[in-house]
mmCIF file of C-alpha atoms in Angstrom:
data_model
loop_
_atom_site.group_PDB
_atom_site.id
_atom_site.type_symbol
_atom_site.label_atom_id
_atom_site.label_comp_id
_atom_site.label_asym_id
_atom_site.label_seq_id
_atom_site.Cartn_x
_atom_site.Cartn_y
_atom_site.Cartn_z
ATOM 1 C CA MET N 1 33.996 7.701 47.937
ATOM 2 C CA ILE N 2 37.779 6.941 47.545
ATOM 3 C CA LYS N 3 37.220 3.423 46.016
ATOM 4 C CA ASN N 4 34.807 5.181 43.525
ATOM 5 C CA LEU N 5 37.131 7.652 42.954
ATOM 6 C CA VAL N 6 39.694 4.982 42.272
ATOM 7 C CA VAL N 7 37.508 3.467 39.941
ATOM 8 C CA ILE N 8 36.765 6.048 38.032
ATOM 9 C CA ILE N 9 40.802 6.723 37.810
ATOM 10 C CA PHE N 10 40.779 3.416 36.798
ATOM 11 C CA PHE N 11 38.216 3.342 33.611
ATOM 12 C CA ILE N 12 39.815 6.837 32.770
ATOM 13 C CA THR N 13 43.466 5.530 32.660
ATOM 14 C CA LEU N 14 41.682 2.399 30.608
ATOM 15 C CA GLY N 15 40.452 4.622 28.170
ATOM 16 C CA SER N 16 43.718 6.480 27.746
ATOM 17 C CA ASP N 17 46.117 2.978 27.396
ATOM 18 C CA SER N 18 44.050 -0.304 27.840
ATOM 19 C CA ASN N 19 47.095 -1.492 29.424
ATOM 20 C CA THR N 20 48.770 1.176 32.015
ATOM 21 C CA PHE N 21 47.070 1.743 35.559
ATOM 22 C CA GLU N 22 48.533 4.226 37.509
ATOM 23 C CA GLU N 23 48.200 5.140 41.244
ATOM 24 C CA LYS N 24 49.907 8.286 42.633
ATOM 25 C CA ILE N 25 49.737 9.062 47.138
ATOM 26 C CA ILE N 26 51.232 12.057 48.636
ATOM 27 C CA PHE N 27 52.467 11.845 52.405
ATOM 28 C CA ASP N 28 53.426 14.810 54.399
ATOM 29 C CA VAL N 29 56.380 13.793 57.048
ATOM 30 C CA ILE N 30 56.231 14.672 60.364
ATOM 31 C CA ARG N 31 58.341 15.054 63.360
ATOM 32 C CA ASN N 32 57.729 17.074 66.435
ATOM 33 C CA GLU N 33 54.624 17.682 65.542
ATOM 34 C CA LYS N 34 55.533 19.849 62.044
ATOM 35 C CA VAL N 35 55.892 18.799 58.959
ATOM 36 C CA ILE N 36 59.557 18.790 57.707
ATOM 37 C CA GLY N 37 59.134 16.815 54.247
ATOM 38 C CA ASN N 38 56.688 14.821 52.082
ATOM 39 C CA LEU N 39 56.896 11.122 50.411
ATOM 40 C CA LYS N 40 55.598 10.717 47.086
ATOM 41 C CA ALA N 41 54.610 7.394 45.605
ATOM 42 C CA THR N 42 53.483 5.910 42.476
ATOM 43 C CA LYS N 43 52.198 2.639 41.372
ATOM 44 C CA THR N 44 52.200 1.515 37.693
ATOM 45 C CA ILE N 45 50.634 -1.334 36.197
ATOM 46 C CA LYS N 46 51.972 -1.990 32.674
ATOM 47 C CA ASP N 47 50.984 -5.515 31.182
ATOM 48 C CA SER N 48 52.514 -8.047 33.275
ATOM 49 C CA LYS N 49 54.681 -5.404 35.351
ATOM 50 C CA THR N 50 54.004 -3.381 38.419
ATOM 51 C CA TYR N 51 56.293 -0.232 38.852
ATOM 52 C CA TYR N 52 56.777 1.346 42.592
ATOM 53 C CA LYS N 53 58.534 4.780 42.762
ATOM 54 C CA SER N 54 58.769 6.258 45.762
ATOM 55 C CA SER N 55 60.852 9.599 46.651
ATOM 56 C CA THR N 56 61.207 10.663 50.441
ATOM 57 C CA SER N 57 62.222 14.462 51.056
ATOM 58 C CA ILE N 58 63.131 15.140 54.633
ATOM 59 C CA LYS N 59 64.556 18.875 56.200
ATOM 60 C CA ALA N 60 65.582 18.483 59.745
ATOM 61 C CA ARG N 61 67.564 19.989 62.691
ATOM 62 C CA ILE N 62 69.203 17.398 64.924
ATOM 63 C CA ILE N 63 72.237 19.282 66.353
ATOM 64 C CA LYS N 64 72.446 20.868 62.713
ATOM 65 C CA GLU N 65 70.556 20.883 59.736
ATOM 66 C CA ILE N 66 70.464 17.561 57.763
ATOM 67 C CA ARG N 67 68.673 17.168 54.347
ATOM 68 C CA VAL N 68 67.731 13.793 53.979
ATOM 69 C CA ASN N 69 66.129 12.246 50.471
ATOM 70 C CA TYR N 70 65.638 8.256 49.696
ATOM 71 C CA LYS N 71 64.316 6.911 46.407
ATOM 72 C CA TYR N 72 63.002 3.682 45.731
ATOM 73 C CA ASP N 73 62.823 2.326 42.288
ATOM 74 C CA VAL N 74 61.315 -1.343 42.220
ATOM 75 C CA THR N 75 59.805 -3.205 39.583
ATOM 76 C CA PHE N 76 57.696 -6.744 39.873
ATOM 77 C CA ASP N 77 56.774 -8.757 37.288
ATOM 78 C CA SER N 78 53.760 -11.532 37.764
ATOM 79 C CA GLU N 79 54.372 -10.692 41.318
ATOM 80 C CA SER N 80 57.796 -11.844 41.678
ATOM 81 C CA LEU N 81 60.339 -8.777 42.520
ATOM 82 C CA GLN N 82 62.523 -8.230 39.043
ATOM 83 C CA GLN N 83 64.657 -5.702 40.916
ATOM 84 C CA SER N 84 65.043 -2.699 43.064
ATOM 85 C CA ASN N 85 67.114 0.231 43.595
ATOM 86 C CA VAL N 86 67.478 2.041 46.648
ATOM 87 C CA ASN N 87 69.401 5.726 46.935
ATOM 88 C CA ILE N 88 69.818 7.417 49.735
ATOM 89 C CA THR N 89 71.635 11.194 50.663
ATOM 90 C CA VAL N 90 72.408 12.915 53.192
ATOM 91 C CA ASN N 91 72.794 16.569 52.931
ATOM 92 C CA GLU N 92 73.124 16.143 48.849
ATOM 93 C CA LYS N 93 75.976 13.371 49.350
ATOM 94 C CA SER N 94 75.642 9.813 49.031
ATOM 95 C CA HIS N 95 74.666 7.585 51.999
ATOM 96 C CA ALA N 96 73.912 4.214 50.457
ATOM 97 C CA LYS N 97 72.937 2.783 47.799
ATOM 98 C CA THR N 98 71.404 -1.126 47.648
ATOM 99 C CA SER N 99 70.206 -2.776 44.376
ATOM 100 C CA THR N 100 68.841 -6.376 43.914
ATOM 101 C CA GLU N 101 68.308 -7.767 40.940
ATOM 102 C CA TRP N 102 66.873 -11.008 39.447
ATOM 103 C CA ASP N 103 69.704 -13.273 37.734
ATOM 104 C CA ASN N 104 69.797 -16.661 36.803
ATOM 105 C CA ASN N 105 67.524 -17.846 39.196
ATOM 106 C CA THR N 106 68.639 -15.816 42.421
ATOM 107 C CA TYR N 107 68.580 -12.039 43.600
ATOM 108 C CA GLN N 108 71.897 -10.774 43.927
ATOM 109 C CA VAL N 109 72.329 -7.737 45.998
ATOM 110 C CA VAL N 110 74.731 -5.029 45.867
ATOM 111 C CA LYS N 111 75.311 -2.304 48.788
ATOM 112 C CA ASN N 112 77.463 0.473 48.314
ATOM 113 C CA GLY N 113 79.074 -0.878 45.121
ATOM 114 C CA LYS N 114 79.873 -4.130 46.565
ATOM 115 C CA ASP N 115 78.278 -7.506 46.250
ATOM 116 C CA GLU N 116 76.449 -8.130 49.541
ATOM 117 C CA ALA N 117 74.274 -11.282 49.480
ATOM 118 C CA THR N 118 72.762 -13.818 47.191
ATOM 119 C CA ILE N 119 69.109 -14.661 47.943
ATOM 120 C CA THR N 120 67.786 -17.926 46.788
ATOM 121 C CA ASN N 121 64.056 -17.477 48.146
ATOM 122 C CA ALA N 122 61.206 -15.959 46.365
ATOM 123 C CA ILE N 123 60.506 -12.327 47.135
ATOM 124 C CA SER N 124 56.535 -11.713 46.501
ATOM 125 C CA TYR N 125 56.586 -8.599 48.535
ATOM 126 C CA SER N 126 58.373 -5.853 49.375
ATOM 127 C CA THR N 127 58.612 -2.513 51.822
ATOM 128 C CA VAL N 128 57.401 -0.249 49.045
ATOM 129 C CA GLN N 129 54.145 -1.970 48.310
ATOM 130 C CA LEU N 130 53.020 -1.034 52.416
ATOM 131 C CA TYR N 131 52.638 2.126 50.707
ATOM 132 C CA PHE N 132 49.889 0.732 48.351
ATOM 133 C CA GLU N 133 48.721 -2.896 49.566
ATOM 134 C CA GLU N 134 47.670 -3.609 53.487
ATOM 135 C CA PRO N 135 49.828 -6.701 54.026
ATOM 136 C CA LYS N 136 47.413 -9.014 54.891
ATOM 137 C CA ASN N 137 48.270 -12.709 55.132
ATOM 138 C CA ILE N 138 51.949 -11.122 54.959
ATOM 139 C CA THR N 139 54.581 -12.089 57.726
ATOM 140 C CA THR N 140 57.345 -11.078 55.917
ATOM 141 C CA CYS N 141 58.783 -8.407 53.311
ATOM 142 C CA TYR N 142 61.939 -7.713 51.435
ATOM 143 C CA SER N 143 63.925 -4.532 52.673
ATOM 144 C CA GLU N 144 65.036 -2.862 49.259
ATOM 145 C CA GLN N 145 67.139 -0.595 51.304
ATOM 146 C CA ASN N 146 68.863 -3.423 53.422
ATOM 147 C CA GLY N 147 68.728 -6.252 51.450
ATOM 148 C CA SER N 148 67.123 -8.305 53.798
ATOM 149 C CA PHE N 149 64.003 -9.921 55.049
ATOM 150 C CA ASN N 150 61.622 -7.673 57.612
ATOM 151 C CA THR N 151 59.077 -9.550 59.798
ATOM 152 C CA ILE N 152 55.323 -8.185 59.362
ATOM 153 C CA ILE N 153 53.512 -8.692 62.559
ATOM 154 C CA ALA N 154 49.701 -8.009 62.301
ATOM 155 C CA MET N 155 48.326 -6.317 65.794
ATOM 156 C CA GLY N 156 45.084 -6.080 64.937
ATOM 157 C CA ASN N 157 42.551 -3.128 63.865
ATOM 158 C CA HIS N 158 44.564 -2.822 60.420
ATOM 159 C CA VAL N 159 47.647 -2.058 61.981
ATOM 160 C CA TYR N 160 50.591 -3.819 61.471
ATOM 161 C CA LYS N 161 54.256 -3.807 62.346
ATOM 162 C CA LYS N 162 57.398 -4.077 60.563
ATOM 163 C CA VAL N 163 60.514 -4.855 62.332
ATOM 164 C CA ASN N 164 63.928 -5.287 60.328
ATOM 165 C CA ALA N 165 67.359 -7.020 61.044
ATOM 166 C CA SER N 166 68.374 -4.075 63.842
ATOM 167 C CA ASN N 167 64.920 -4.530 65.587
ATOM 168 C CA ASN N 168 63.939 -0.965 64.235
ATOM 169 C CA GLU N 169 59.828 -1.195 64.513
ATOM 170 C CA ASN N 170 57.702 0.478 62.284
ATOM 171 C CA LEU N 171 53.852 0.784 62.518
ATOM 172 C CA TYR N 172 51.237 1.188 59.503
ATOM 173 C CA TYR N 173 47.824 1.844 59.823
ATOM 174 C CA TYR N 174 45.338 1.099 57.072
ATOM 175 C CA LYS N 175 41.635 2.126 56.809
ATOM 176 C CA ASN N 176 39.523 0.360 53.844
ATOM 177 C CA GLY N 177 42.695 -0.979 52.678
ATOM 178 C CA LEU N 178 44.570 2.563 52.360
ATOM 179 C CA LEU N 179 47.328 3.496 54.310
ATOM 180 C CA THR N 180 46.471 6.458 56.258
ATOM 181 C CA LYS N 181 49.557 6.916 58.256
ATOM 182 C CA ALA N 182 52.942 5.347 59.492
ATOM 183 C CA THR N 183 55.509 5.684 62.545
ATOM 184 C CA ILE N 184 59.041 5.155 60.793
ATOM 185 C CA ASP N 185 62.463 4.478 62.151
ATOM 186 C CA GLY N 186 64.576 5.494 59.474
ATOM 187 C CA GLY N 187 68.007 4.992 61.375
ATOM 188 C CA LEU N 188 68.787 8.623 60.608
ATOM 189 C CA ILE N 189 65.725 9.773 61.945
ATOM 190 C CA GLN N 190 62.667 8.985 63.396
ATOM 191 C CA PHE N 191 59.376 10.306 61.892
ATOM 192 C CA GLU N 192 55.520 10.048 60.997
ATOM 193 C CA ILE N 193 53.716 9.533 57.613
ATOM 194 C CA ILE N 194 50.243 11.015 57.346
ATOM 195 C CA ARG N 195 48.736 10.403 54.174
ATOM 196 C CA LYS N 196 47.843 14.000 52.354
ATOM 197 C CA SER N 197 45.936 13.180 49.333
ATOM 198 C CA ASN N 198 45.232 10.657 46.428
ATOM 199 C CA HIS N 199 45.968 11.769 42.385
#
């Protein structure tokens, strides 16, 4: 049913612009069995480029009320990362900014205005793609937020564990190739996301 819907949406989109396809998904953010926010993500394919955007808004009480916003803006060209920008705010104040950009056959990583690293390895899969694409046969993914590579471990039954450089672990659950839920260790806050709808 969902696959048919995706195909219908694809052909409707084809009718409006023969070179563009867009997919939108929404997740509830849940902590202690309460909805504390949402995650909205879009994937847009136009010609050879794929644009990913995600925005997560969370409001929770941890000793005091905390409002966290994660924004991702990621571009791939012919299956290679071209650039990514991550902006995280806490209580409307900048908490972290990380950008990665392909330049002269290397990636330049800038964190909070300072040169962080130069990466020579090709980046063909990054964290934002986990919302849209089951990481079959993928063992590493690039963290746009940290500017480093995470390990992906297939747990069986379409469940995958992502481990970052700080050994924080996230679990991603897929059904028919679609992400249905994930448990996230966001550093600042731990939460679960559950797929709400397709648009």
